[in-house]
Coordinates of C-alpha atoms in Angstrom, one line a residue:
M1 CA 2.0 13.3 -0.9
L2 CA 4.5 12.1 -3.8
A3 CA 4.2 9.3 -5.9
P4 CA 6.4 8.8 -8.1
T5 CA 5.4 5.1 -10.2
P6 CA 2.5 2.8 -9.2
F7 CA 2.9 1.1 -6.6
H8 CA 1.7 -3.0 -6.6
W9 CA 0.6 -3.6 -3.1
K10 CA 0.9 -8.0 -4.4
K11 CA 3.7 -7.2 -5.1
A12 CA 4.7 -6.0 -2.1
L13 CA 3.0 -8.3 0.2
A14 CA 5.1 -11.4 -1.8
A15 CA 7.7 -9.8 -0.9
L16 CA 7.4 -9.3 2.0
A17 CA 8.0 -13.1 2.6
L18 CA 11.1 -12.8 0.9
A19 CA 12.8 -10.0 3.0
G20 CA 12.1 -12.7 5.6
L21 CA 14.8 -14.8 3.7
A22 CA 17.7 -12.2 4.6
A23 CA 16.7 -12.6 8.8
A24 CA 19.0 -15.0 8.5
Q25 CA 21.9 -12.9 7.3
A26 CA 24.9 -11.4 9.8
A27 CA 23.4 -8.3 8.8
H28 CA 19.9 -7.7 9.6
A29 CA 18.6 -4.4 7.9
A30 CA 15.3 -5.4 10.0
D31 CA 17.5 -4.5 13.1
V32 CA 17.7 -0.9 11.9
E33 CA 13.9 0.7 13.1
L34 CA 12.9 3.2 11.3
L35 CA 9.6 3.3 12.3
P36 CA 7.5 1.7 14.7
P37 CA 6.7 -2.4 14.2
G38 CA 3.4 -2.4 11.5
L39 CA 4.3 1.2 10.5
L40 CA 6.7 0.2 7.8
T41 CA 7.2 -2.6 6.3
A42 CA 10.6 -3.9 4.2
T43 CA 8.9 -4.6 0.8
T44 CA 12.6 -6.3 -1.0
A45 CA 14.9 -8.4 0.4
E46 CA 17.6 -6.8 -1.0
Q47 CA 19.9 -4.7 0.7
T48 CA 23.0 -2.4 0.8
K49 CA 26.0 -4.1 2.1
P50 CA 27.4 -3.3 5.8
G51 CA 29.7 -0.3 5.1
Q52 CA 28.6 0.3 2.3
Y53 CA 27.9 3.8 2.9
K54 CA 30.2 4.1 6.3
K55 CA 30.9 7.5 6.9
A56 CA 32.3 9.4 9.7
G57 CA 30.3 12.8 11.1
P58 CA 29.6 14.6 11.3
W59 CA 27.2 15.0 8.2
R60 CA 25.4 17.3 5.7
I61 CA 22.4 16.4 5.1
G62 CA 20.9 17.8 1.8
V63 CA 17.0 17.7 1.1
S64 CA 14.8 18.6 -2.0
W65 CA 11.8 18.6 -1.3
A66 CA 8.4 18.8 -4.7
G67 CA 6.4 21.9 -2.6
M68 CA 4.4 22.9 0.0
G69 CA 0.5 23.2 0.0
N70 CA -1.1 21.4 3.9
S71 CA -1.1 20.5 7.0
W72 CA 0.1 16.9 5.9
I73 CA 3.3 18.1 4.3
V74 CA 3.1 20.6 7.4
Q75 CA 4.1 18.0 9.7
L76 CA 6.6 15.8 7.7
I77 CA 9.1 18.0 6.9
A78 CA 9.1 19.0 10.7
E79 CA 9.5 15.1 11.4
M80 CA 12.3 15.6 9.2
R81 CA 13.8 18.8 10.7
H82 CA 13.5 17.0 14.8
A83 CA 14.6 13.9 14.2
A84 CA 17.4 15.9 12.4
A85 CA 18.1 17.5 15.5
Q86 CA 18.5 15.0 17.9
D87 CA 21.0 13.4 16.3
K88 CA 24.3 14.6 17.2
N89 CA 25.9 12.5 14.4
I90 CA 24.2 15.5 11.7
G91 CA 25.7 19.1 10.8
E92 CA 24.0 19.7 8.9
F93 CA 20.1 19.4 7.3
I94 CA 19.9 21.3 4.5
F95 CA 16.4 21.9 3.4
T96 CA 15.4 22.6 0.3
E97 CA 12.0 23.5 -1.0
A98 CA 11.1 23.7 -5.2
N99 CA 7.4 25.0 -5.1
W100 CA 6.3 22.3 -7.0
Q101 CA 8.1 23.7 -10.1
P102 CA 11.1 21.1 -12.1
A103 CA 13.9 23.5 -13.0
K104 CA 13.8 24.8 -8.9
Q105 CA 14.3 21.6 -8.0
V106 CA 15.7 20.2 -10.3
A107 CA 19.1 23.1 -9.6
D108 CA 18.4 22.1 -6.5
V109 CA 19.6 19.6 -6.0
E110 CA 22.3 20.3 -8.3
D111 CA 23.0 23.3 -5.8
L112 CA 23.6 20.8 -3.2
L113 CA 25.4 18.2 -5.0
T114 CA 28.1 21.0 -5.4
K115 CA 27.8 21.5 -1.4
K116 CA 29.5 18.0 -1.5
V117 CA 26.8 16.2 0.7
D118 CA 26.8 12.9 2.5
L119 CA 23.4 11.5 1.9
L120 CA 20.3 13.7 -0.6
I121 CA 16.7 13.0 0.4
I122 CA 14.2 13.4 -1.9
G123 CA 11.2 14.0 -2.9
P124 CA 10.7 14.4 -6.0
I125 CA 7.5 16.4 -8.2
S126 CA 7.3 12.8 -10.0
Q127 CA 9.3 10.0 -11.9
A128 CA 10.8 12.0 -14.8
I129 CA 12.2 14.7 -12.8
G130 CA 14.0 13.1 -9.9
A131 CA 15.0 10.1 -11.5
P132 CA 18.2 11.5 -13.0
L133 CA 18.8 13.8 -10.4
I134 CA 18.6 10.5 -8.0
E135 CA 21.1 8.5 -10.6
K136 CA 23.2 11.8 -11.1
A137 CA 23.4 11.9 -7.2
A138 CA 24.1 7.7 -7.1
K139 CA 27.2 8.4 -9.9
A140 CA 28.6 10.8 -8.0
G141 CA 29.3 7.9 -4.7
I142 CA 26.6 10.2 -2.6
P143 CA 23.3 7.4 -1.9
V144 CA 20.1 8.8 -2.3
V145 CA 17.1 8.2 -0.5
T146 CA 13.9 9.0 -1.7
L147 CA 10.2 9.5 -0.2
G148 CA 8.6 7.3 -3.1
S149 CA 8.8 4.4 -5.0
Y150 CA 10.3 3.5 -8.0
G151 CA 11.6 0.3 -8.3
R152 CA 14.0 -0.4 -10.3
A153 CA 13.6 2.3 -12.8
V154 CA 15.9 4.2 -10.2
P155 CA 19.1 3.2 -8.2
S156 CA 18.0 4.8 -5.1
T157 CA 19.3 3.1 -1.7
T158 CA 17.0 3.1 -0.4
E159 CA 13.3 4.3 -0.9
I160 CA 10.8 5.1 1.4
W161 CA 6.6 5.8 1.3
A162 CA 2.8 5.3 1.7
G163 CA -0.5 5.4 0.5
G164 CA -0.3 5.6 -3.3
R165 CA -2.5 2.9 -5.1
I166 CA -2.8 1.4 -1.4
F167 CA -5.0 5.3 0.1
G168 CA -6.8 5.6 -4.1
Q169 CA -8.5 1.6 -3.1
Q170 CA -9.3 2.0 0.9
G171 CA -11.5 4.9 0.2
G172 CA -13.4 3.0 -3.0
E173 CA -13.2 -0.2 -1.8
F174 CA -15.4 1.3 1.1
L175 CA -17.5 4.2 -1.6
R176 CA -18.2 0.1 -2.9
K177 CA -19.4 -2.1 0.7
E178 CA -21.5 1.5 1.0
L179 CA -23.6 2.7 -2.2
G180 CA -24.1 -1.5 -2.8
G181 CA -21.9 -1.3 -5.8
K182 CA -23.6 0.9 -8.2
G183 CA -24.7 5.0 -7.4
N184 CA -23.1 8.8 -9.2
L185 CA -19.6 10.0 -7.2
W186 CA -17.8 12.7 -7.1
V187 CA -14.0 12.5 -7.6
F188 CA -12.0 15.6 -5.8
R189 CA -8.2 14.6 -7.0
G190 CA -5.5 16.2 -6.0
I191 CA -2.2 18.8 -7.9
A192 CA -2.5 17.5 -12.2
G193 CA 1.1 16.3 -12.9
V194 CA 2.6 14.9 -9.1
D195 CA 2.0 11.3 -9.9
E196 CA 0.7 10.8 -6.1
E197 CA -2.6 12.3 -7.4
Q198 CA -2.3 10.2 -10.2
Q199 CA -1.9 6.5 -8.2
R200 CA -4.6 8.0 -6.1
Y201 CA -6.3 7.6 -9.0
D202 CA -5.4 4.9 -10.1
G203 CA -5.9 2.8 -6.5
L204 CA -10.1 3.9 -6.4
K205 CA -10.9 3.0 -10.5
K206 CA -9.1 -0.3 -9.7
A207 CA -11.9 -0.4 -6.5
I208 CA -14.7 1.0 -8.8
E209 CA -13.4 -1.5 -12.1
G210 CA -16.4 -3.4 -12.2
S211 CA -19.5 -2.1 -10.4
N212 CA -22.2 -0.1 -11.6
L213 CA -20.2 3.3 -9.7
K214 CA -20.0 5.1 -12.2
I215 CA -18.0 9.0 -11.8
T216 CA -19.6 11.5 -12.9
N217 CA -17.5 14.7 -12.1
E218 CA -14.0 14.2 -11.8
V219 CA -12.2 17.6 -10.9
F220 CA -8.8 18.9 -8.8
G221 CA -9.2 20.2 -5.4
D222 CA -6.1 20.3 -5.0
W223 CA -5.6 18.7 -2.2
N224 CA -6.7 22.7 -0.2
Y225 CA -9.1 23.6 1.8
A226 CA -9.4 26.6 0.2
K227 CA -10.2 25.7 -3.4
A228 CA -11.9 22.6 -2.8
K229 CA -15.0 24.5 -1.1
Q230 CA -14.8 25.7 -3.9
I231 CA -15.4 23.8 -6.1
C232 CA -17.9 22.1 -3.5
E233 CA -20.3 24.4 -3.5
N234 CA -20.4 25.4 -7.0
L235 CA -21.1 21.4 -7.2
V236 CA -24.0 21.3 -4.6
L237 CA -25.4 24.7 -6.2
S238 CA -25.6 23.2 -9.7
G239 CA -27.8 20.3 -8.6
Q240 CA -26.2 17.5 -10.2
P241 CA -27.3 14.1 -7.7
V242 CA -24.2 12.3 -6.3
D243 CA -24.4 9.1 -4.1
G244 CA -20.8 9.3 -3.5
I245 CA -18.0 11.5 -2.8
W246 CA -14.4 10.0 -3.4
F247 CA -10.9 12.3 -2.3
S248 CA -7.5 12.5 -2.2
G249 CA -7.0 14.8 0.2
A250 CA -8.9 14.8 3.7
E251 CA -8.6 18.8 3.9
M252 CA -11.4 18.9 1.0
T253 CA -13.2 16.2 2.3
R254 CA -13.1 18.6 5.6
A255 CA -14.3 21.9 2.9
C256 CA -16.9 19.5 1.4
I257 CA -18.4 18.5 4.6
D258 CA -18.5 22.5 5.5
V259 CA -20.7 22.7 2.2
F260 CA -23.1 20.4 2.7
K261 CA -24.0 21.1 5.8
E262 CA -24.2 24.8 5.4
A263 CA -26.7 23.9 2.6
G264 CA -28.5 21.9 4.4
K265 CA -27.2 18.8 2.6
P266 CA -27.8 15.5 3.9
L267 CA -24.6 13.7 3.3
V268 CA -23.4 11.3 1.6
P269 CA -20.6 8.5 2.2
M270 CA -17.6 10.2 1.7
T271 CA -13.7 9.3 2.1
G272 CA -11.3 10.6 4.6
E273 CA -7.6 10.2 6.5
A274 CA -6.6 10.2 9.7
N275 CA -6.0 13.6 10.9
N276 CA -7.1 15.3 13.5
G277 CA -9.2 17.5 11.5
F278 CA -11.4 15.5 10.2
L279 CA -12.0 12.7 12.4
R280 CA -12.8 16.1 14.7
V281 CA -15.5 16.3 12.0
W282 CA -16.8 12.9 11.5
K283 CA -17.4 12.8 15.1
Q284 CA -19.2 16.2 15.6
A285 CA -20.8 14.7 11.9
G286 CA -21.4 11.1 12.2
V287 CA -21.0 11.7 8.2
K288 CA -20.2 7.8 7.6
T289 CA -16.5 8.0 6.6
V290 CA -13.1 5.9 6.7
A291 CA -9.8 6.7 7.5
P292 CA -6.8 5.8 4.9
I293 CA -3.1 6.6 7.1
V294 CA -0.2 8.3 5.7
T295 CA 1.8 8.9 9.0
P296 CA 3.6 11.8 8.6
G297 CA 6.0 9.6 10.1
L298 CA 8.0 9.2 6.7
G299 CA 9.6 12.5 8.0
T300 CA 11.3 11.0 10.4
A301 CA 11.8 7.8 9.0
V302 CA 13.8 8.6 6.0
V303 CA 16.4 10.5 8.6
R304 CA 17.3 7.5 10.5
A305 CA 17.6 5.4 7.3
S306 CA 20.0 8.5 6.2
S307 CA 21.9 7.9 9.7
A308 CA 21.2 3.7 9.6
L309 CA 23.8 3.9 5.7
L310 CA 26.3 6.8 6.9
E311 CA 26.5 5.0 10.1
G312 CA 27.7 2.3 7.3
K313 CA 23.9 -0.1 9.3
P314 CA 22.4 -2.1 6.8
L315 CA 18.7 -1.2 5.4
Y316 CA 16.9 -2.8 2.5
R317 CA 16.1 -1.2 -0.6
S318 CA 12.4 -0.1 -0.8
Y319 CA 9.1 0.2 2.7
F320 CA 6.4 1.0 2.2
S321 CA 4.4 2.0 5.5
M322 CA 0.1 0.6 4.5
P323 CA -1.8 -0.1 8.2
T324 CA -5.4 -0.6 7.5
P325 CA -7.5 2.0 7.5
I326 CA -9.7 3.8 10.1
A327 CA -13.0 3.1 10.8
R328 CA -15.7 4.2 13.0
D329 CA -15.2 1.8 15.1
Q330 CA -11.4 2.6 15.5
L331 CA -12.7 6.6 16.1
D332 CA -12.3 7.1 19.3
K333 CA -8.7 5.7 19.5
F334 CA -6.6 8.0 17.2
F335 CA -8.8 11.6 17.6
R336 CA -6.9 14.0 19.9
P337 CA -9.0 16.8 21.1
E338 CA -7.4 18.1 22.8
L339 CA -5.2 19.2 19.9
N340 CA -6.3 21.2 16.8
D341 CA -6.9 20.4 12.5
S342 CA -3.1 20.4 11.6
Y343 CA -2.4 17.4 13.1
W344 CA -2.1 14.9 11.2
M345 CA -1.6 10.6 13.0
P346 CA 0.5 8.2 14.1
T347 CA 3.0 10.6 14.1
V348 CA 6.7 9.6 15.8
L349 CA 6.6 12.9 17.5
P350 CA 7.4 13.6 21.6
E351 CA 3.7 14.0 23.4
A352 CA 6.3 16.4 24.4
K353 CA 6.2 17.8 21.0
I354 CA 2.9 17.6 20.2
V355 CA 1.3 18.9 22.5
E356 CA 4.1 22.4 22.8
T357 CA 2.7 22.7 18.3
Y358 CA -1.1 21.3 18.5
R359 CA -2.4 22.1 21.6
S360 CA -5.2 23.7 19.9
K361 CA -5.2 27.5 21.7

């Protein structure tokens, strides 16, 4: 859940038309499938050159990830590791995690560079932290696959991301429509200081701009069930009126739904996310909601992109995932009752791996 700079969806859509021009070139970045069709789209026509980063295997790939904190991150990393394990050309896959500490992420990347990795995958805590690290790797001639959307500000080789303002807008637009453009909103944000969190919030603010929806409570639940539940309990006990709730992540939505049910309080429209635990609660409680999709398959995509670059294949400079969110009439299509609450969708993990990892005990 880390996107470094605001993602402008209108510019992205316009860029899709430009990306089509690249299909006429002799070597096609479009020939490399990072994720299934419809799940990830190139947002620029700019490509790397064929053979630009080609290197004989086995490769040493380093990963600098910002931090843990929820089941989506756990699954994304699991998908990353699985994809790496299936690639015979990846000899070493060195994974580091910074625990959301900027100094540690800096140290992690510097250590990976001293180990002479062939490619760096980075999920930065923020643009301020990630930009100089990516620049340092690039100056050393090391290609960088970034989980985030920096744009021209940073010399990433390839950027891959989802969520951000699109996520926030999808939820905000749902609440605006459901509430007729008026009412009191509670807003549950993620981890303060993380760029992805700010982007999601900015997307919400854009969606309700010009309406009579008023944010009466704004809290940080850290994308965490336990913390969000305590905060929601306090808000419910305060007796403050609420007509709808926007959440920056579904772990917090599940927590607040549980609070409302335990308190015997009627559910108000709440935004969710494409998580099996949330879909289960949605089906059981009948809450009015929508579930934006941020696929953990991004973990697979960055590994596939890394391999493609080191094989000498051209890639587009940036990709973004923005599927249509899950609506009520699609709930049964996505919900997997036999799997546990930690499963996120859509995924590109093999079915056997999904069942092994997420089947309810």
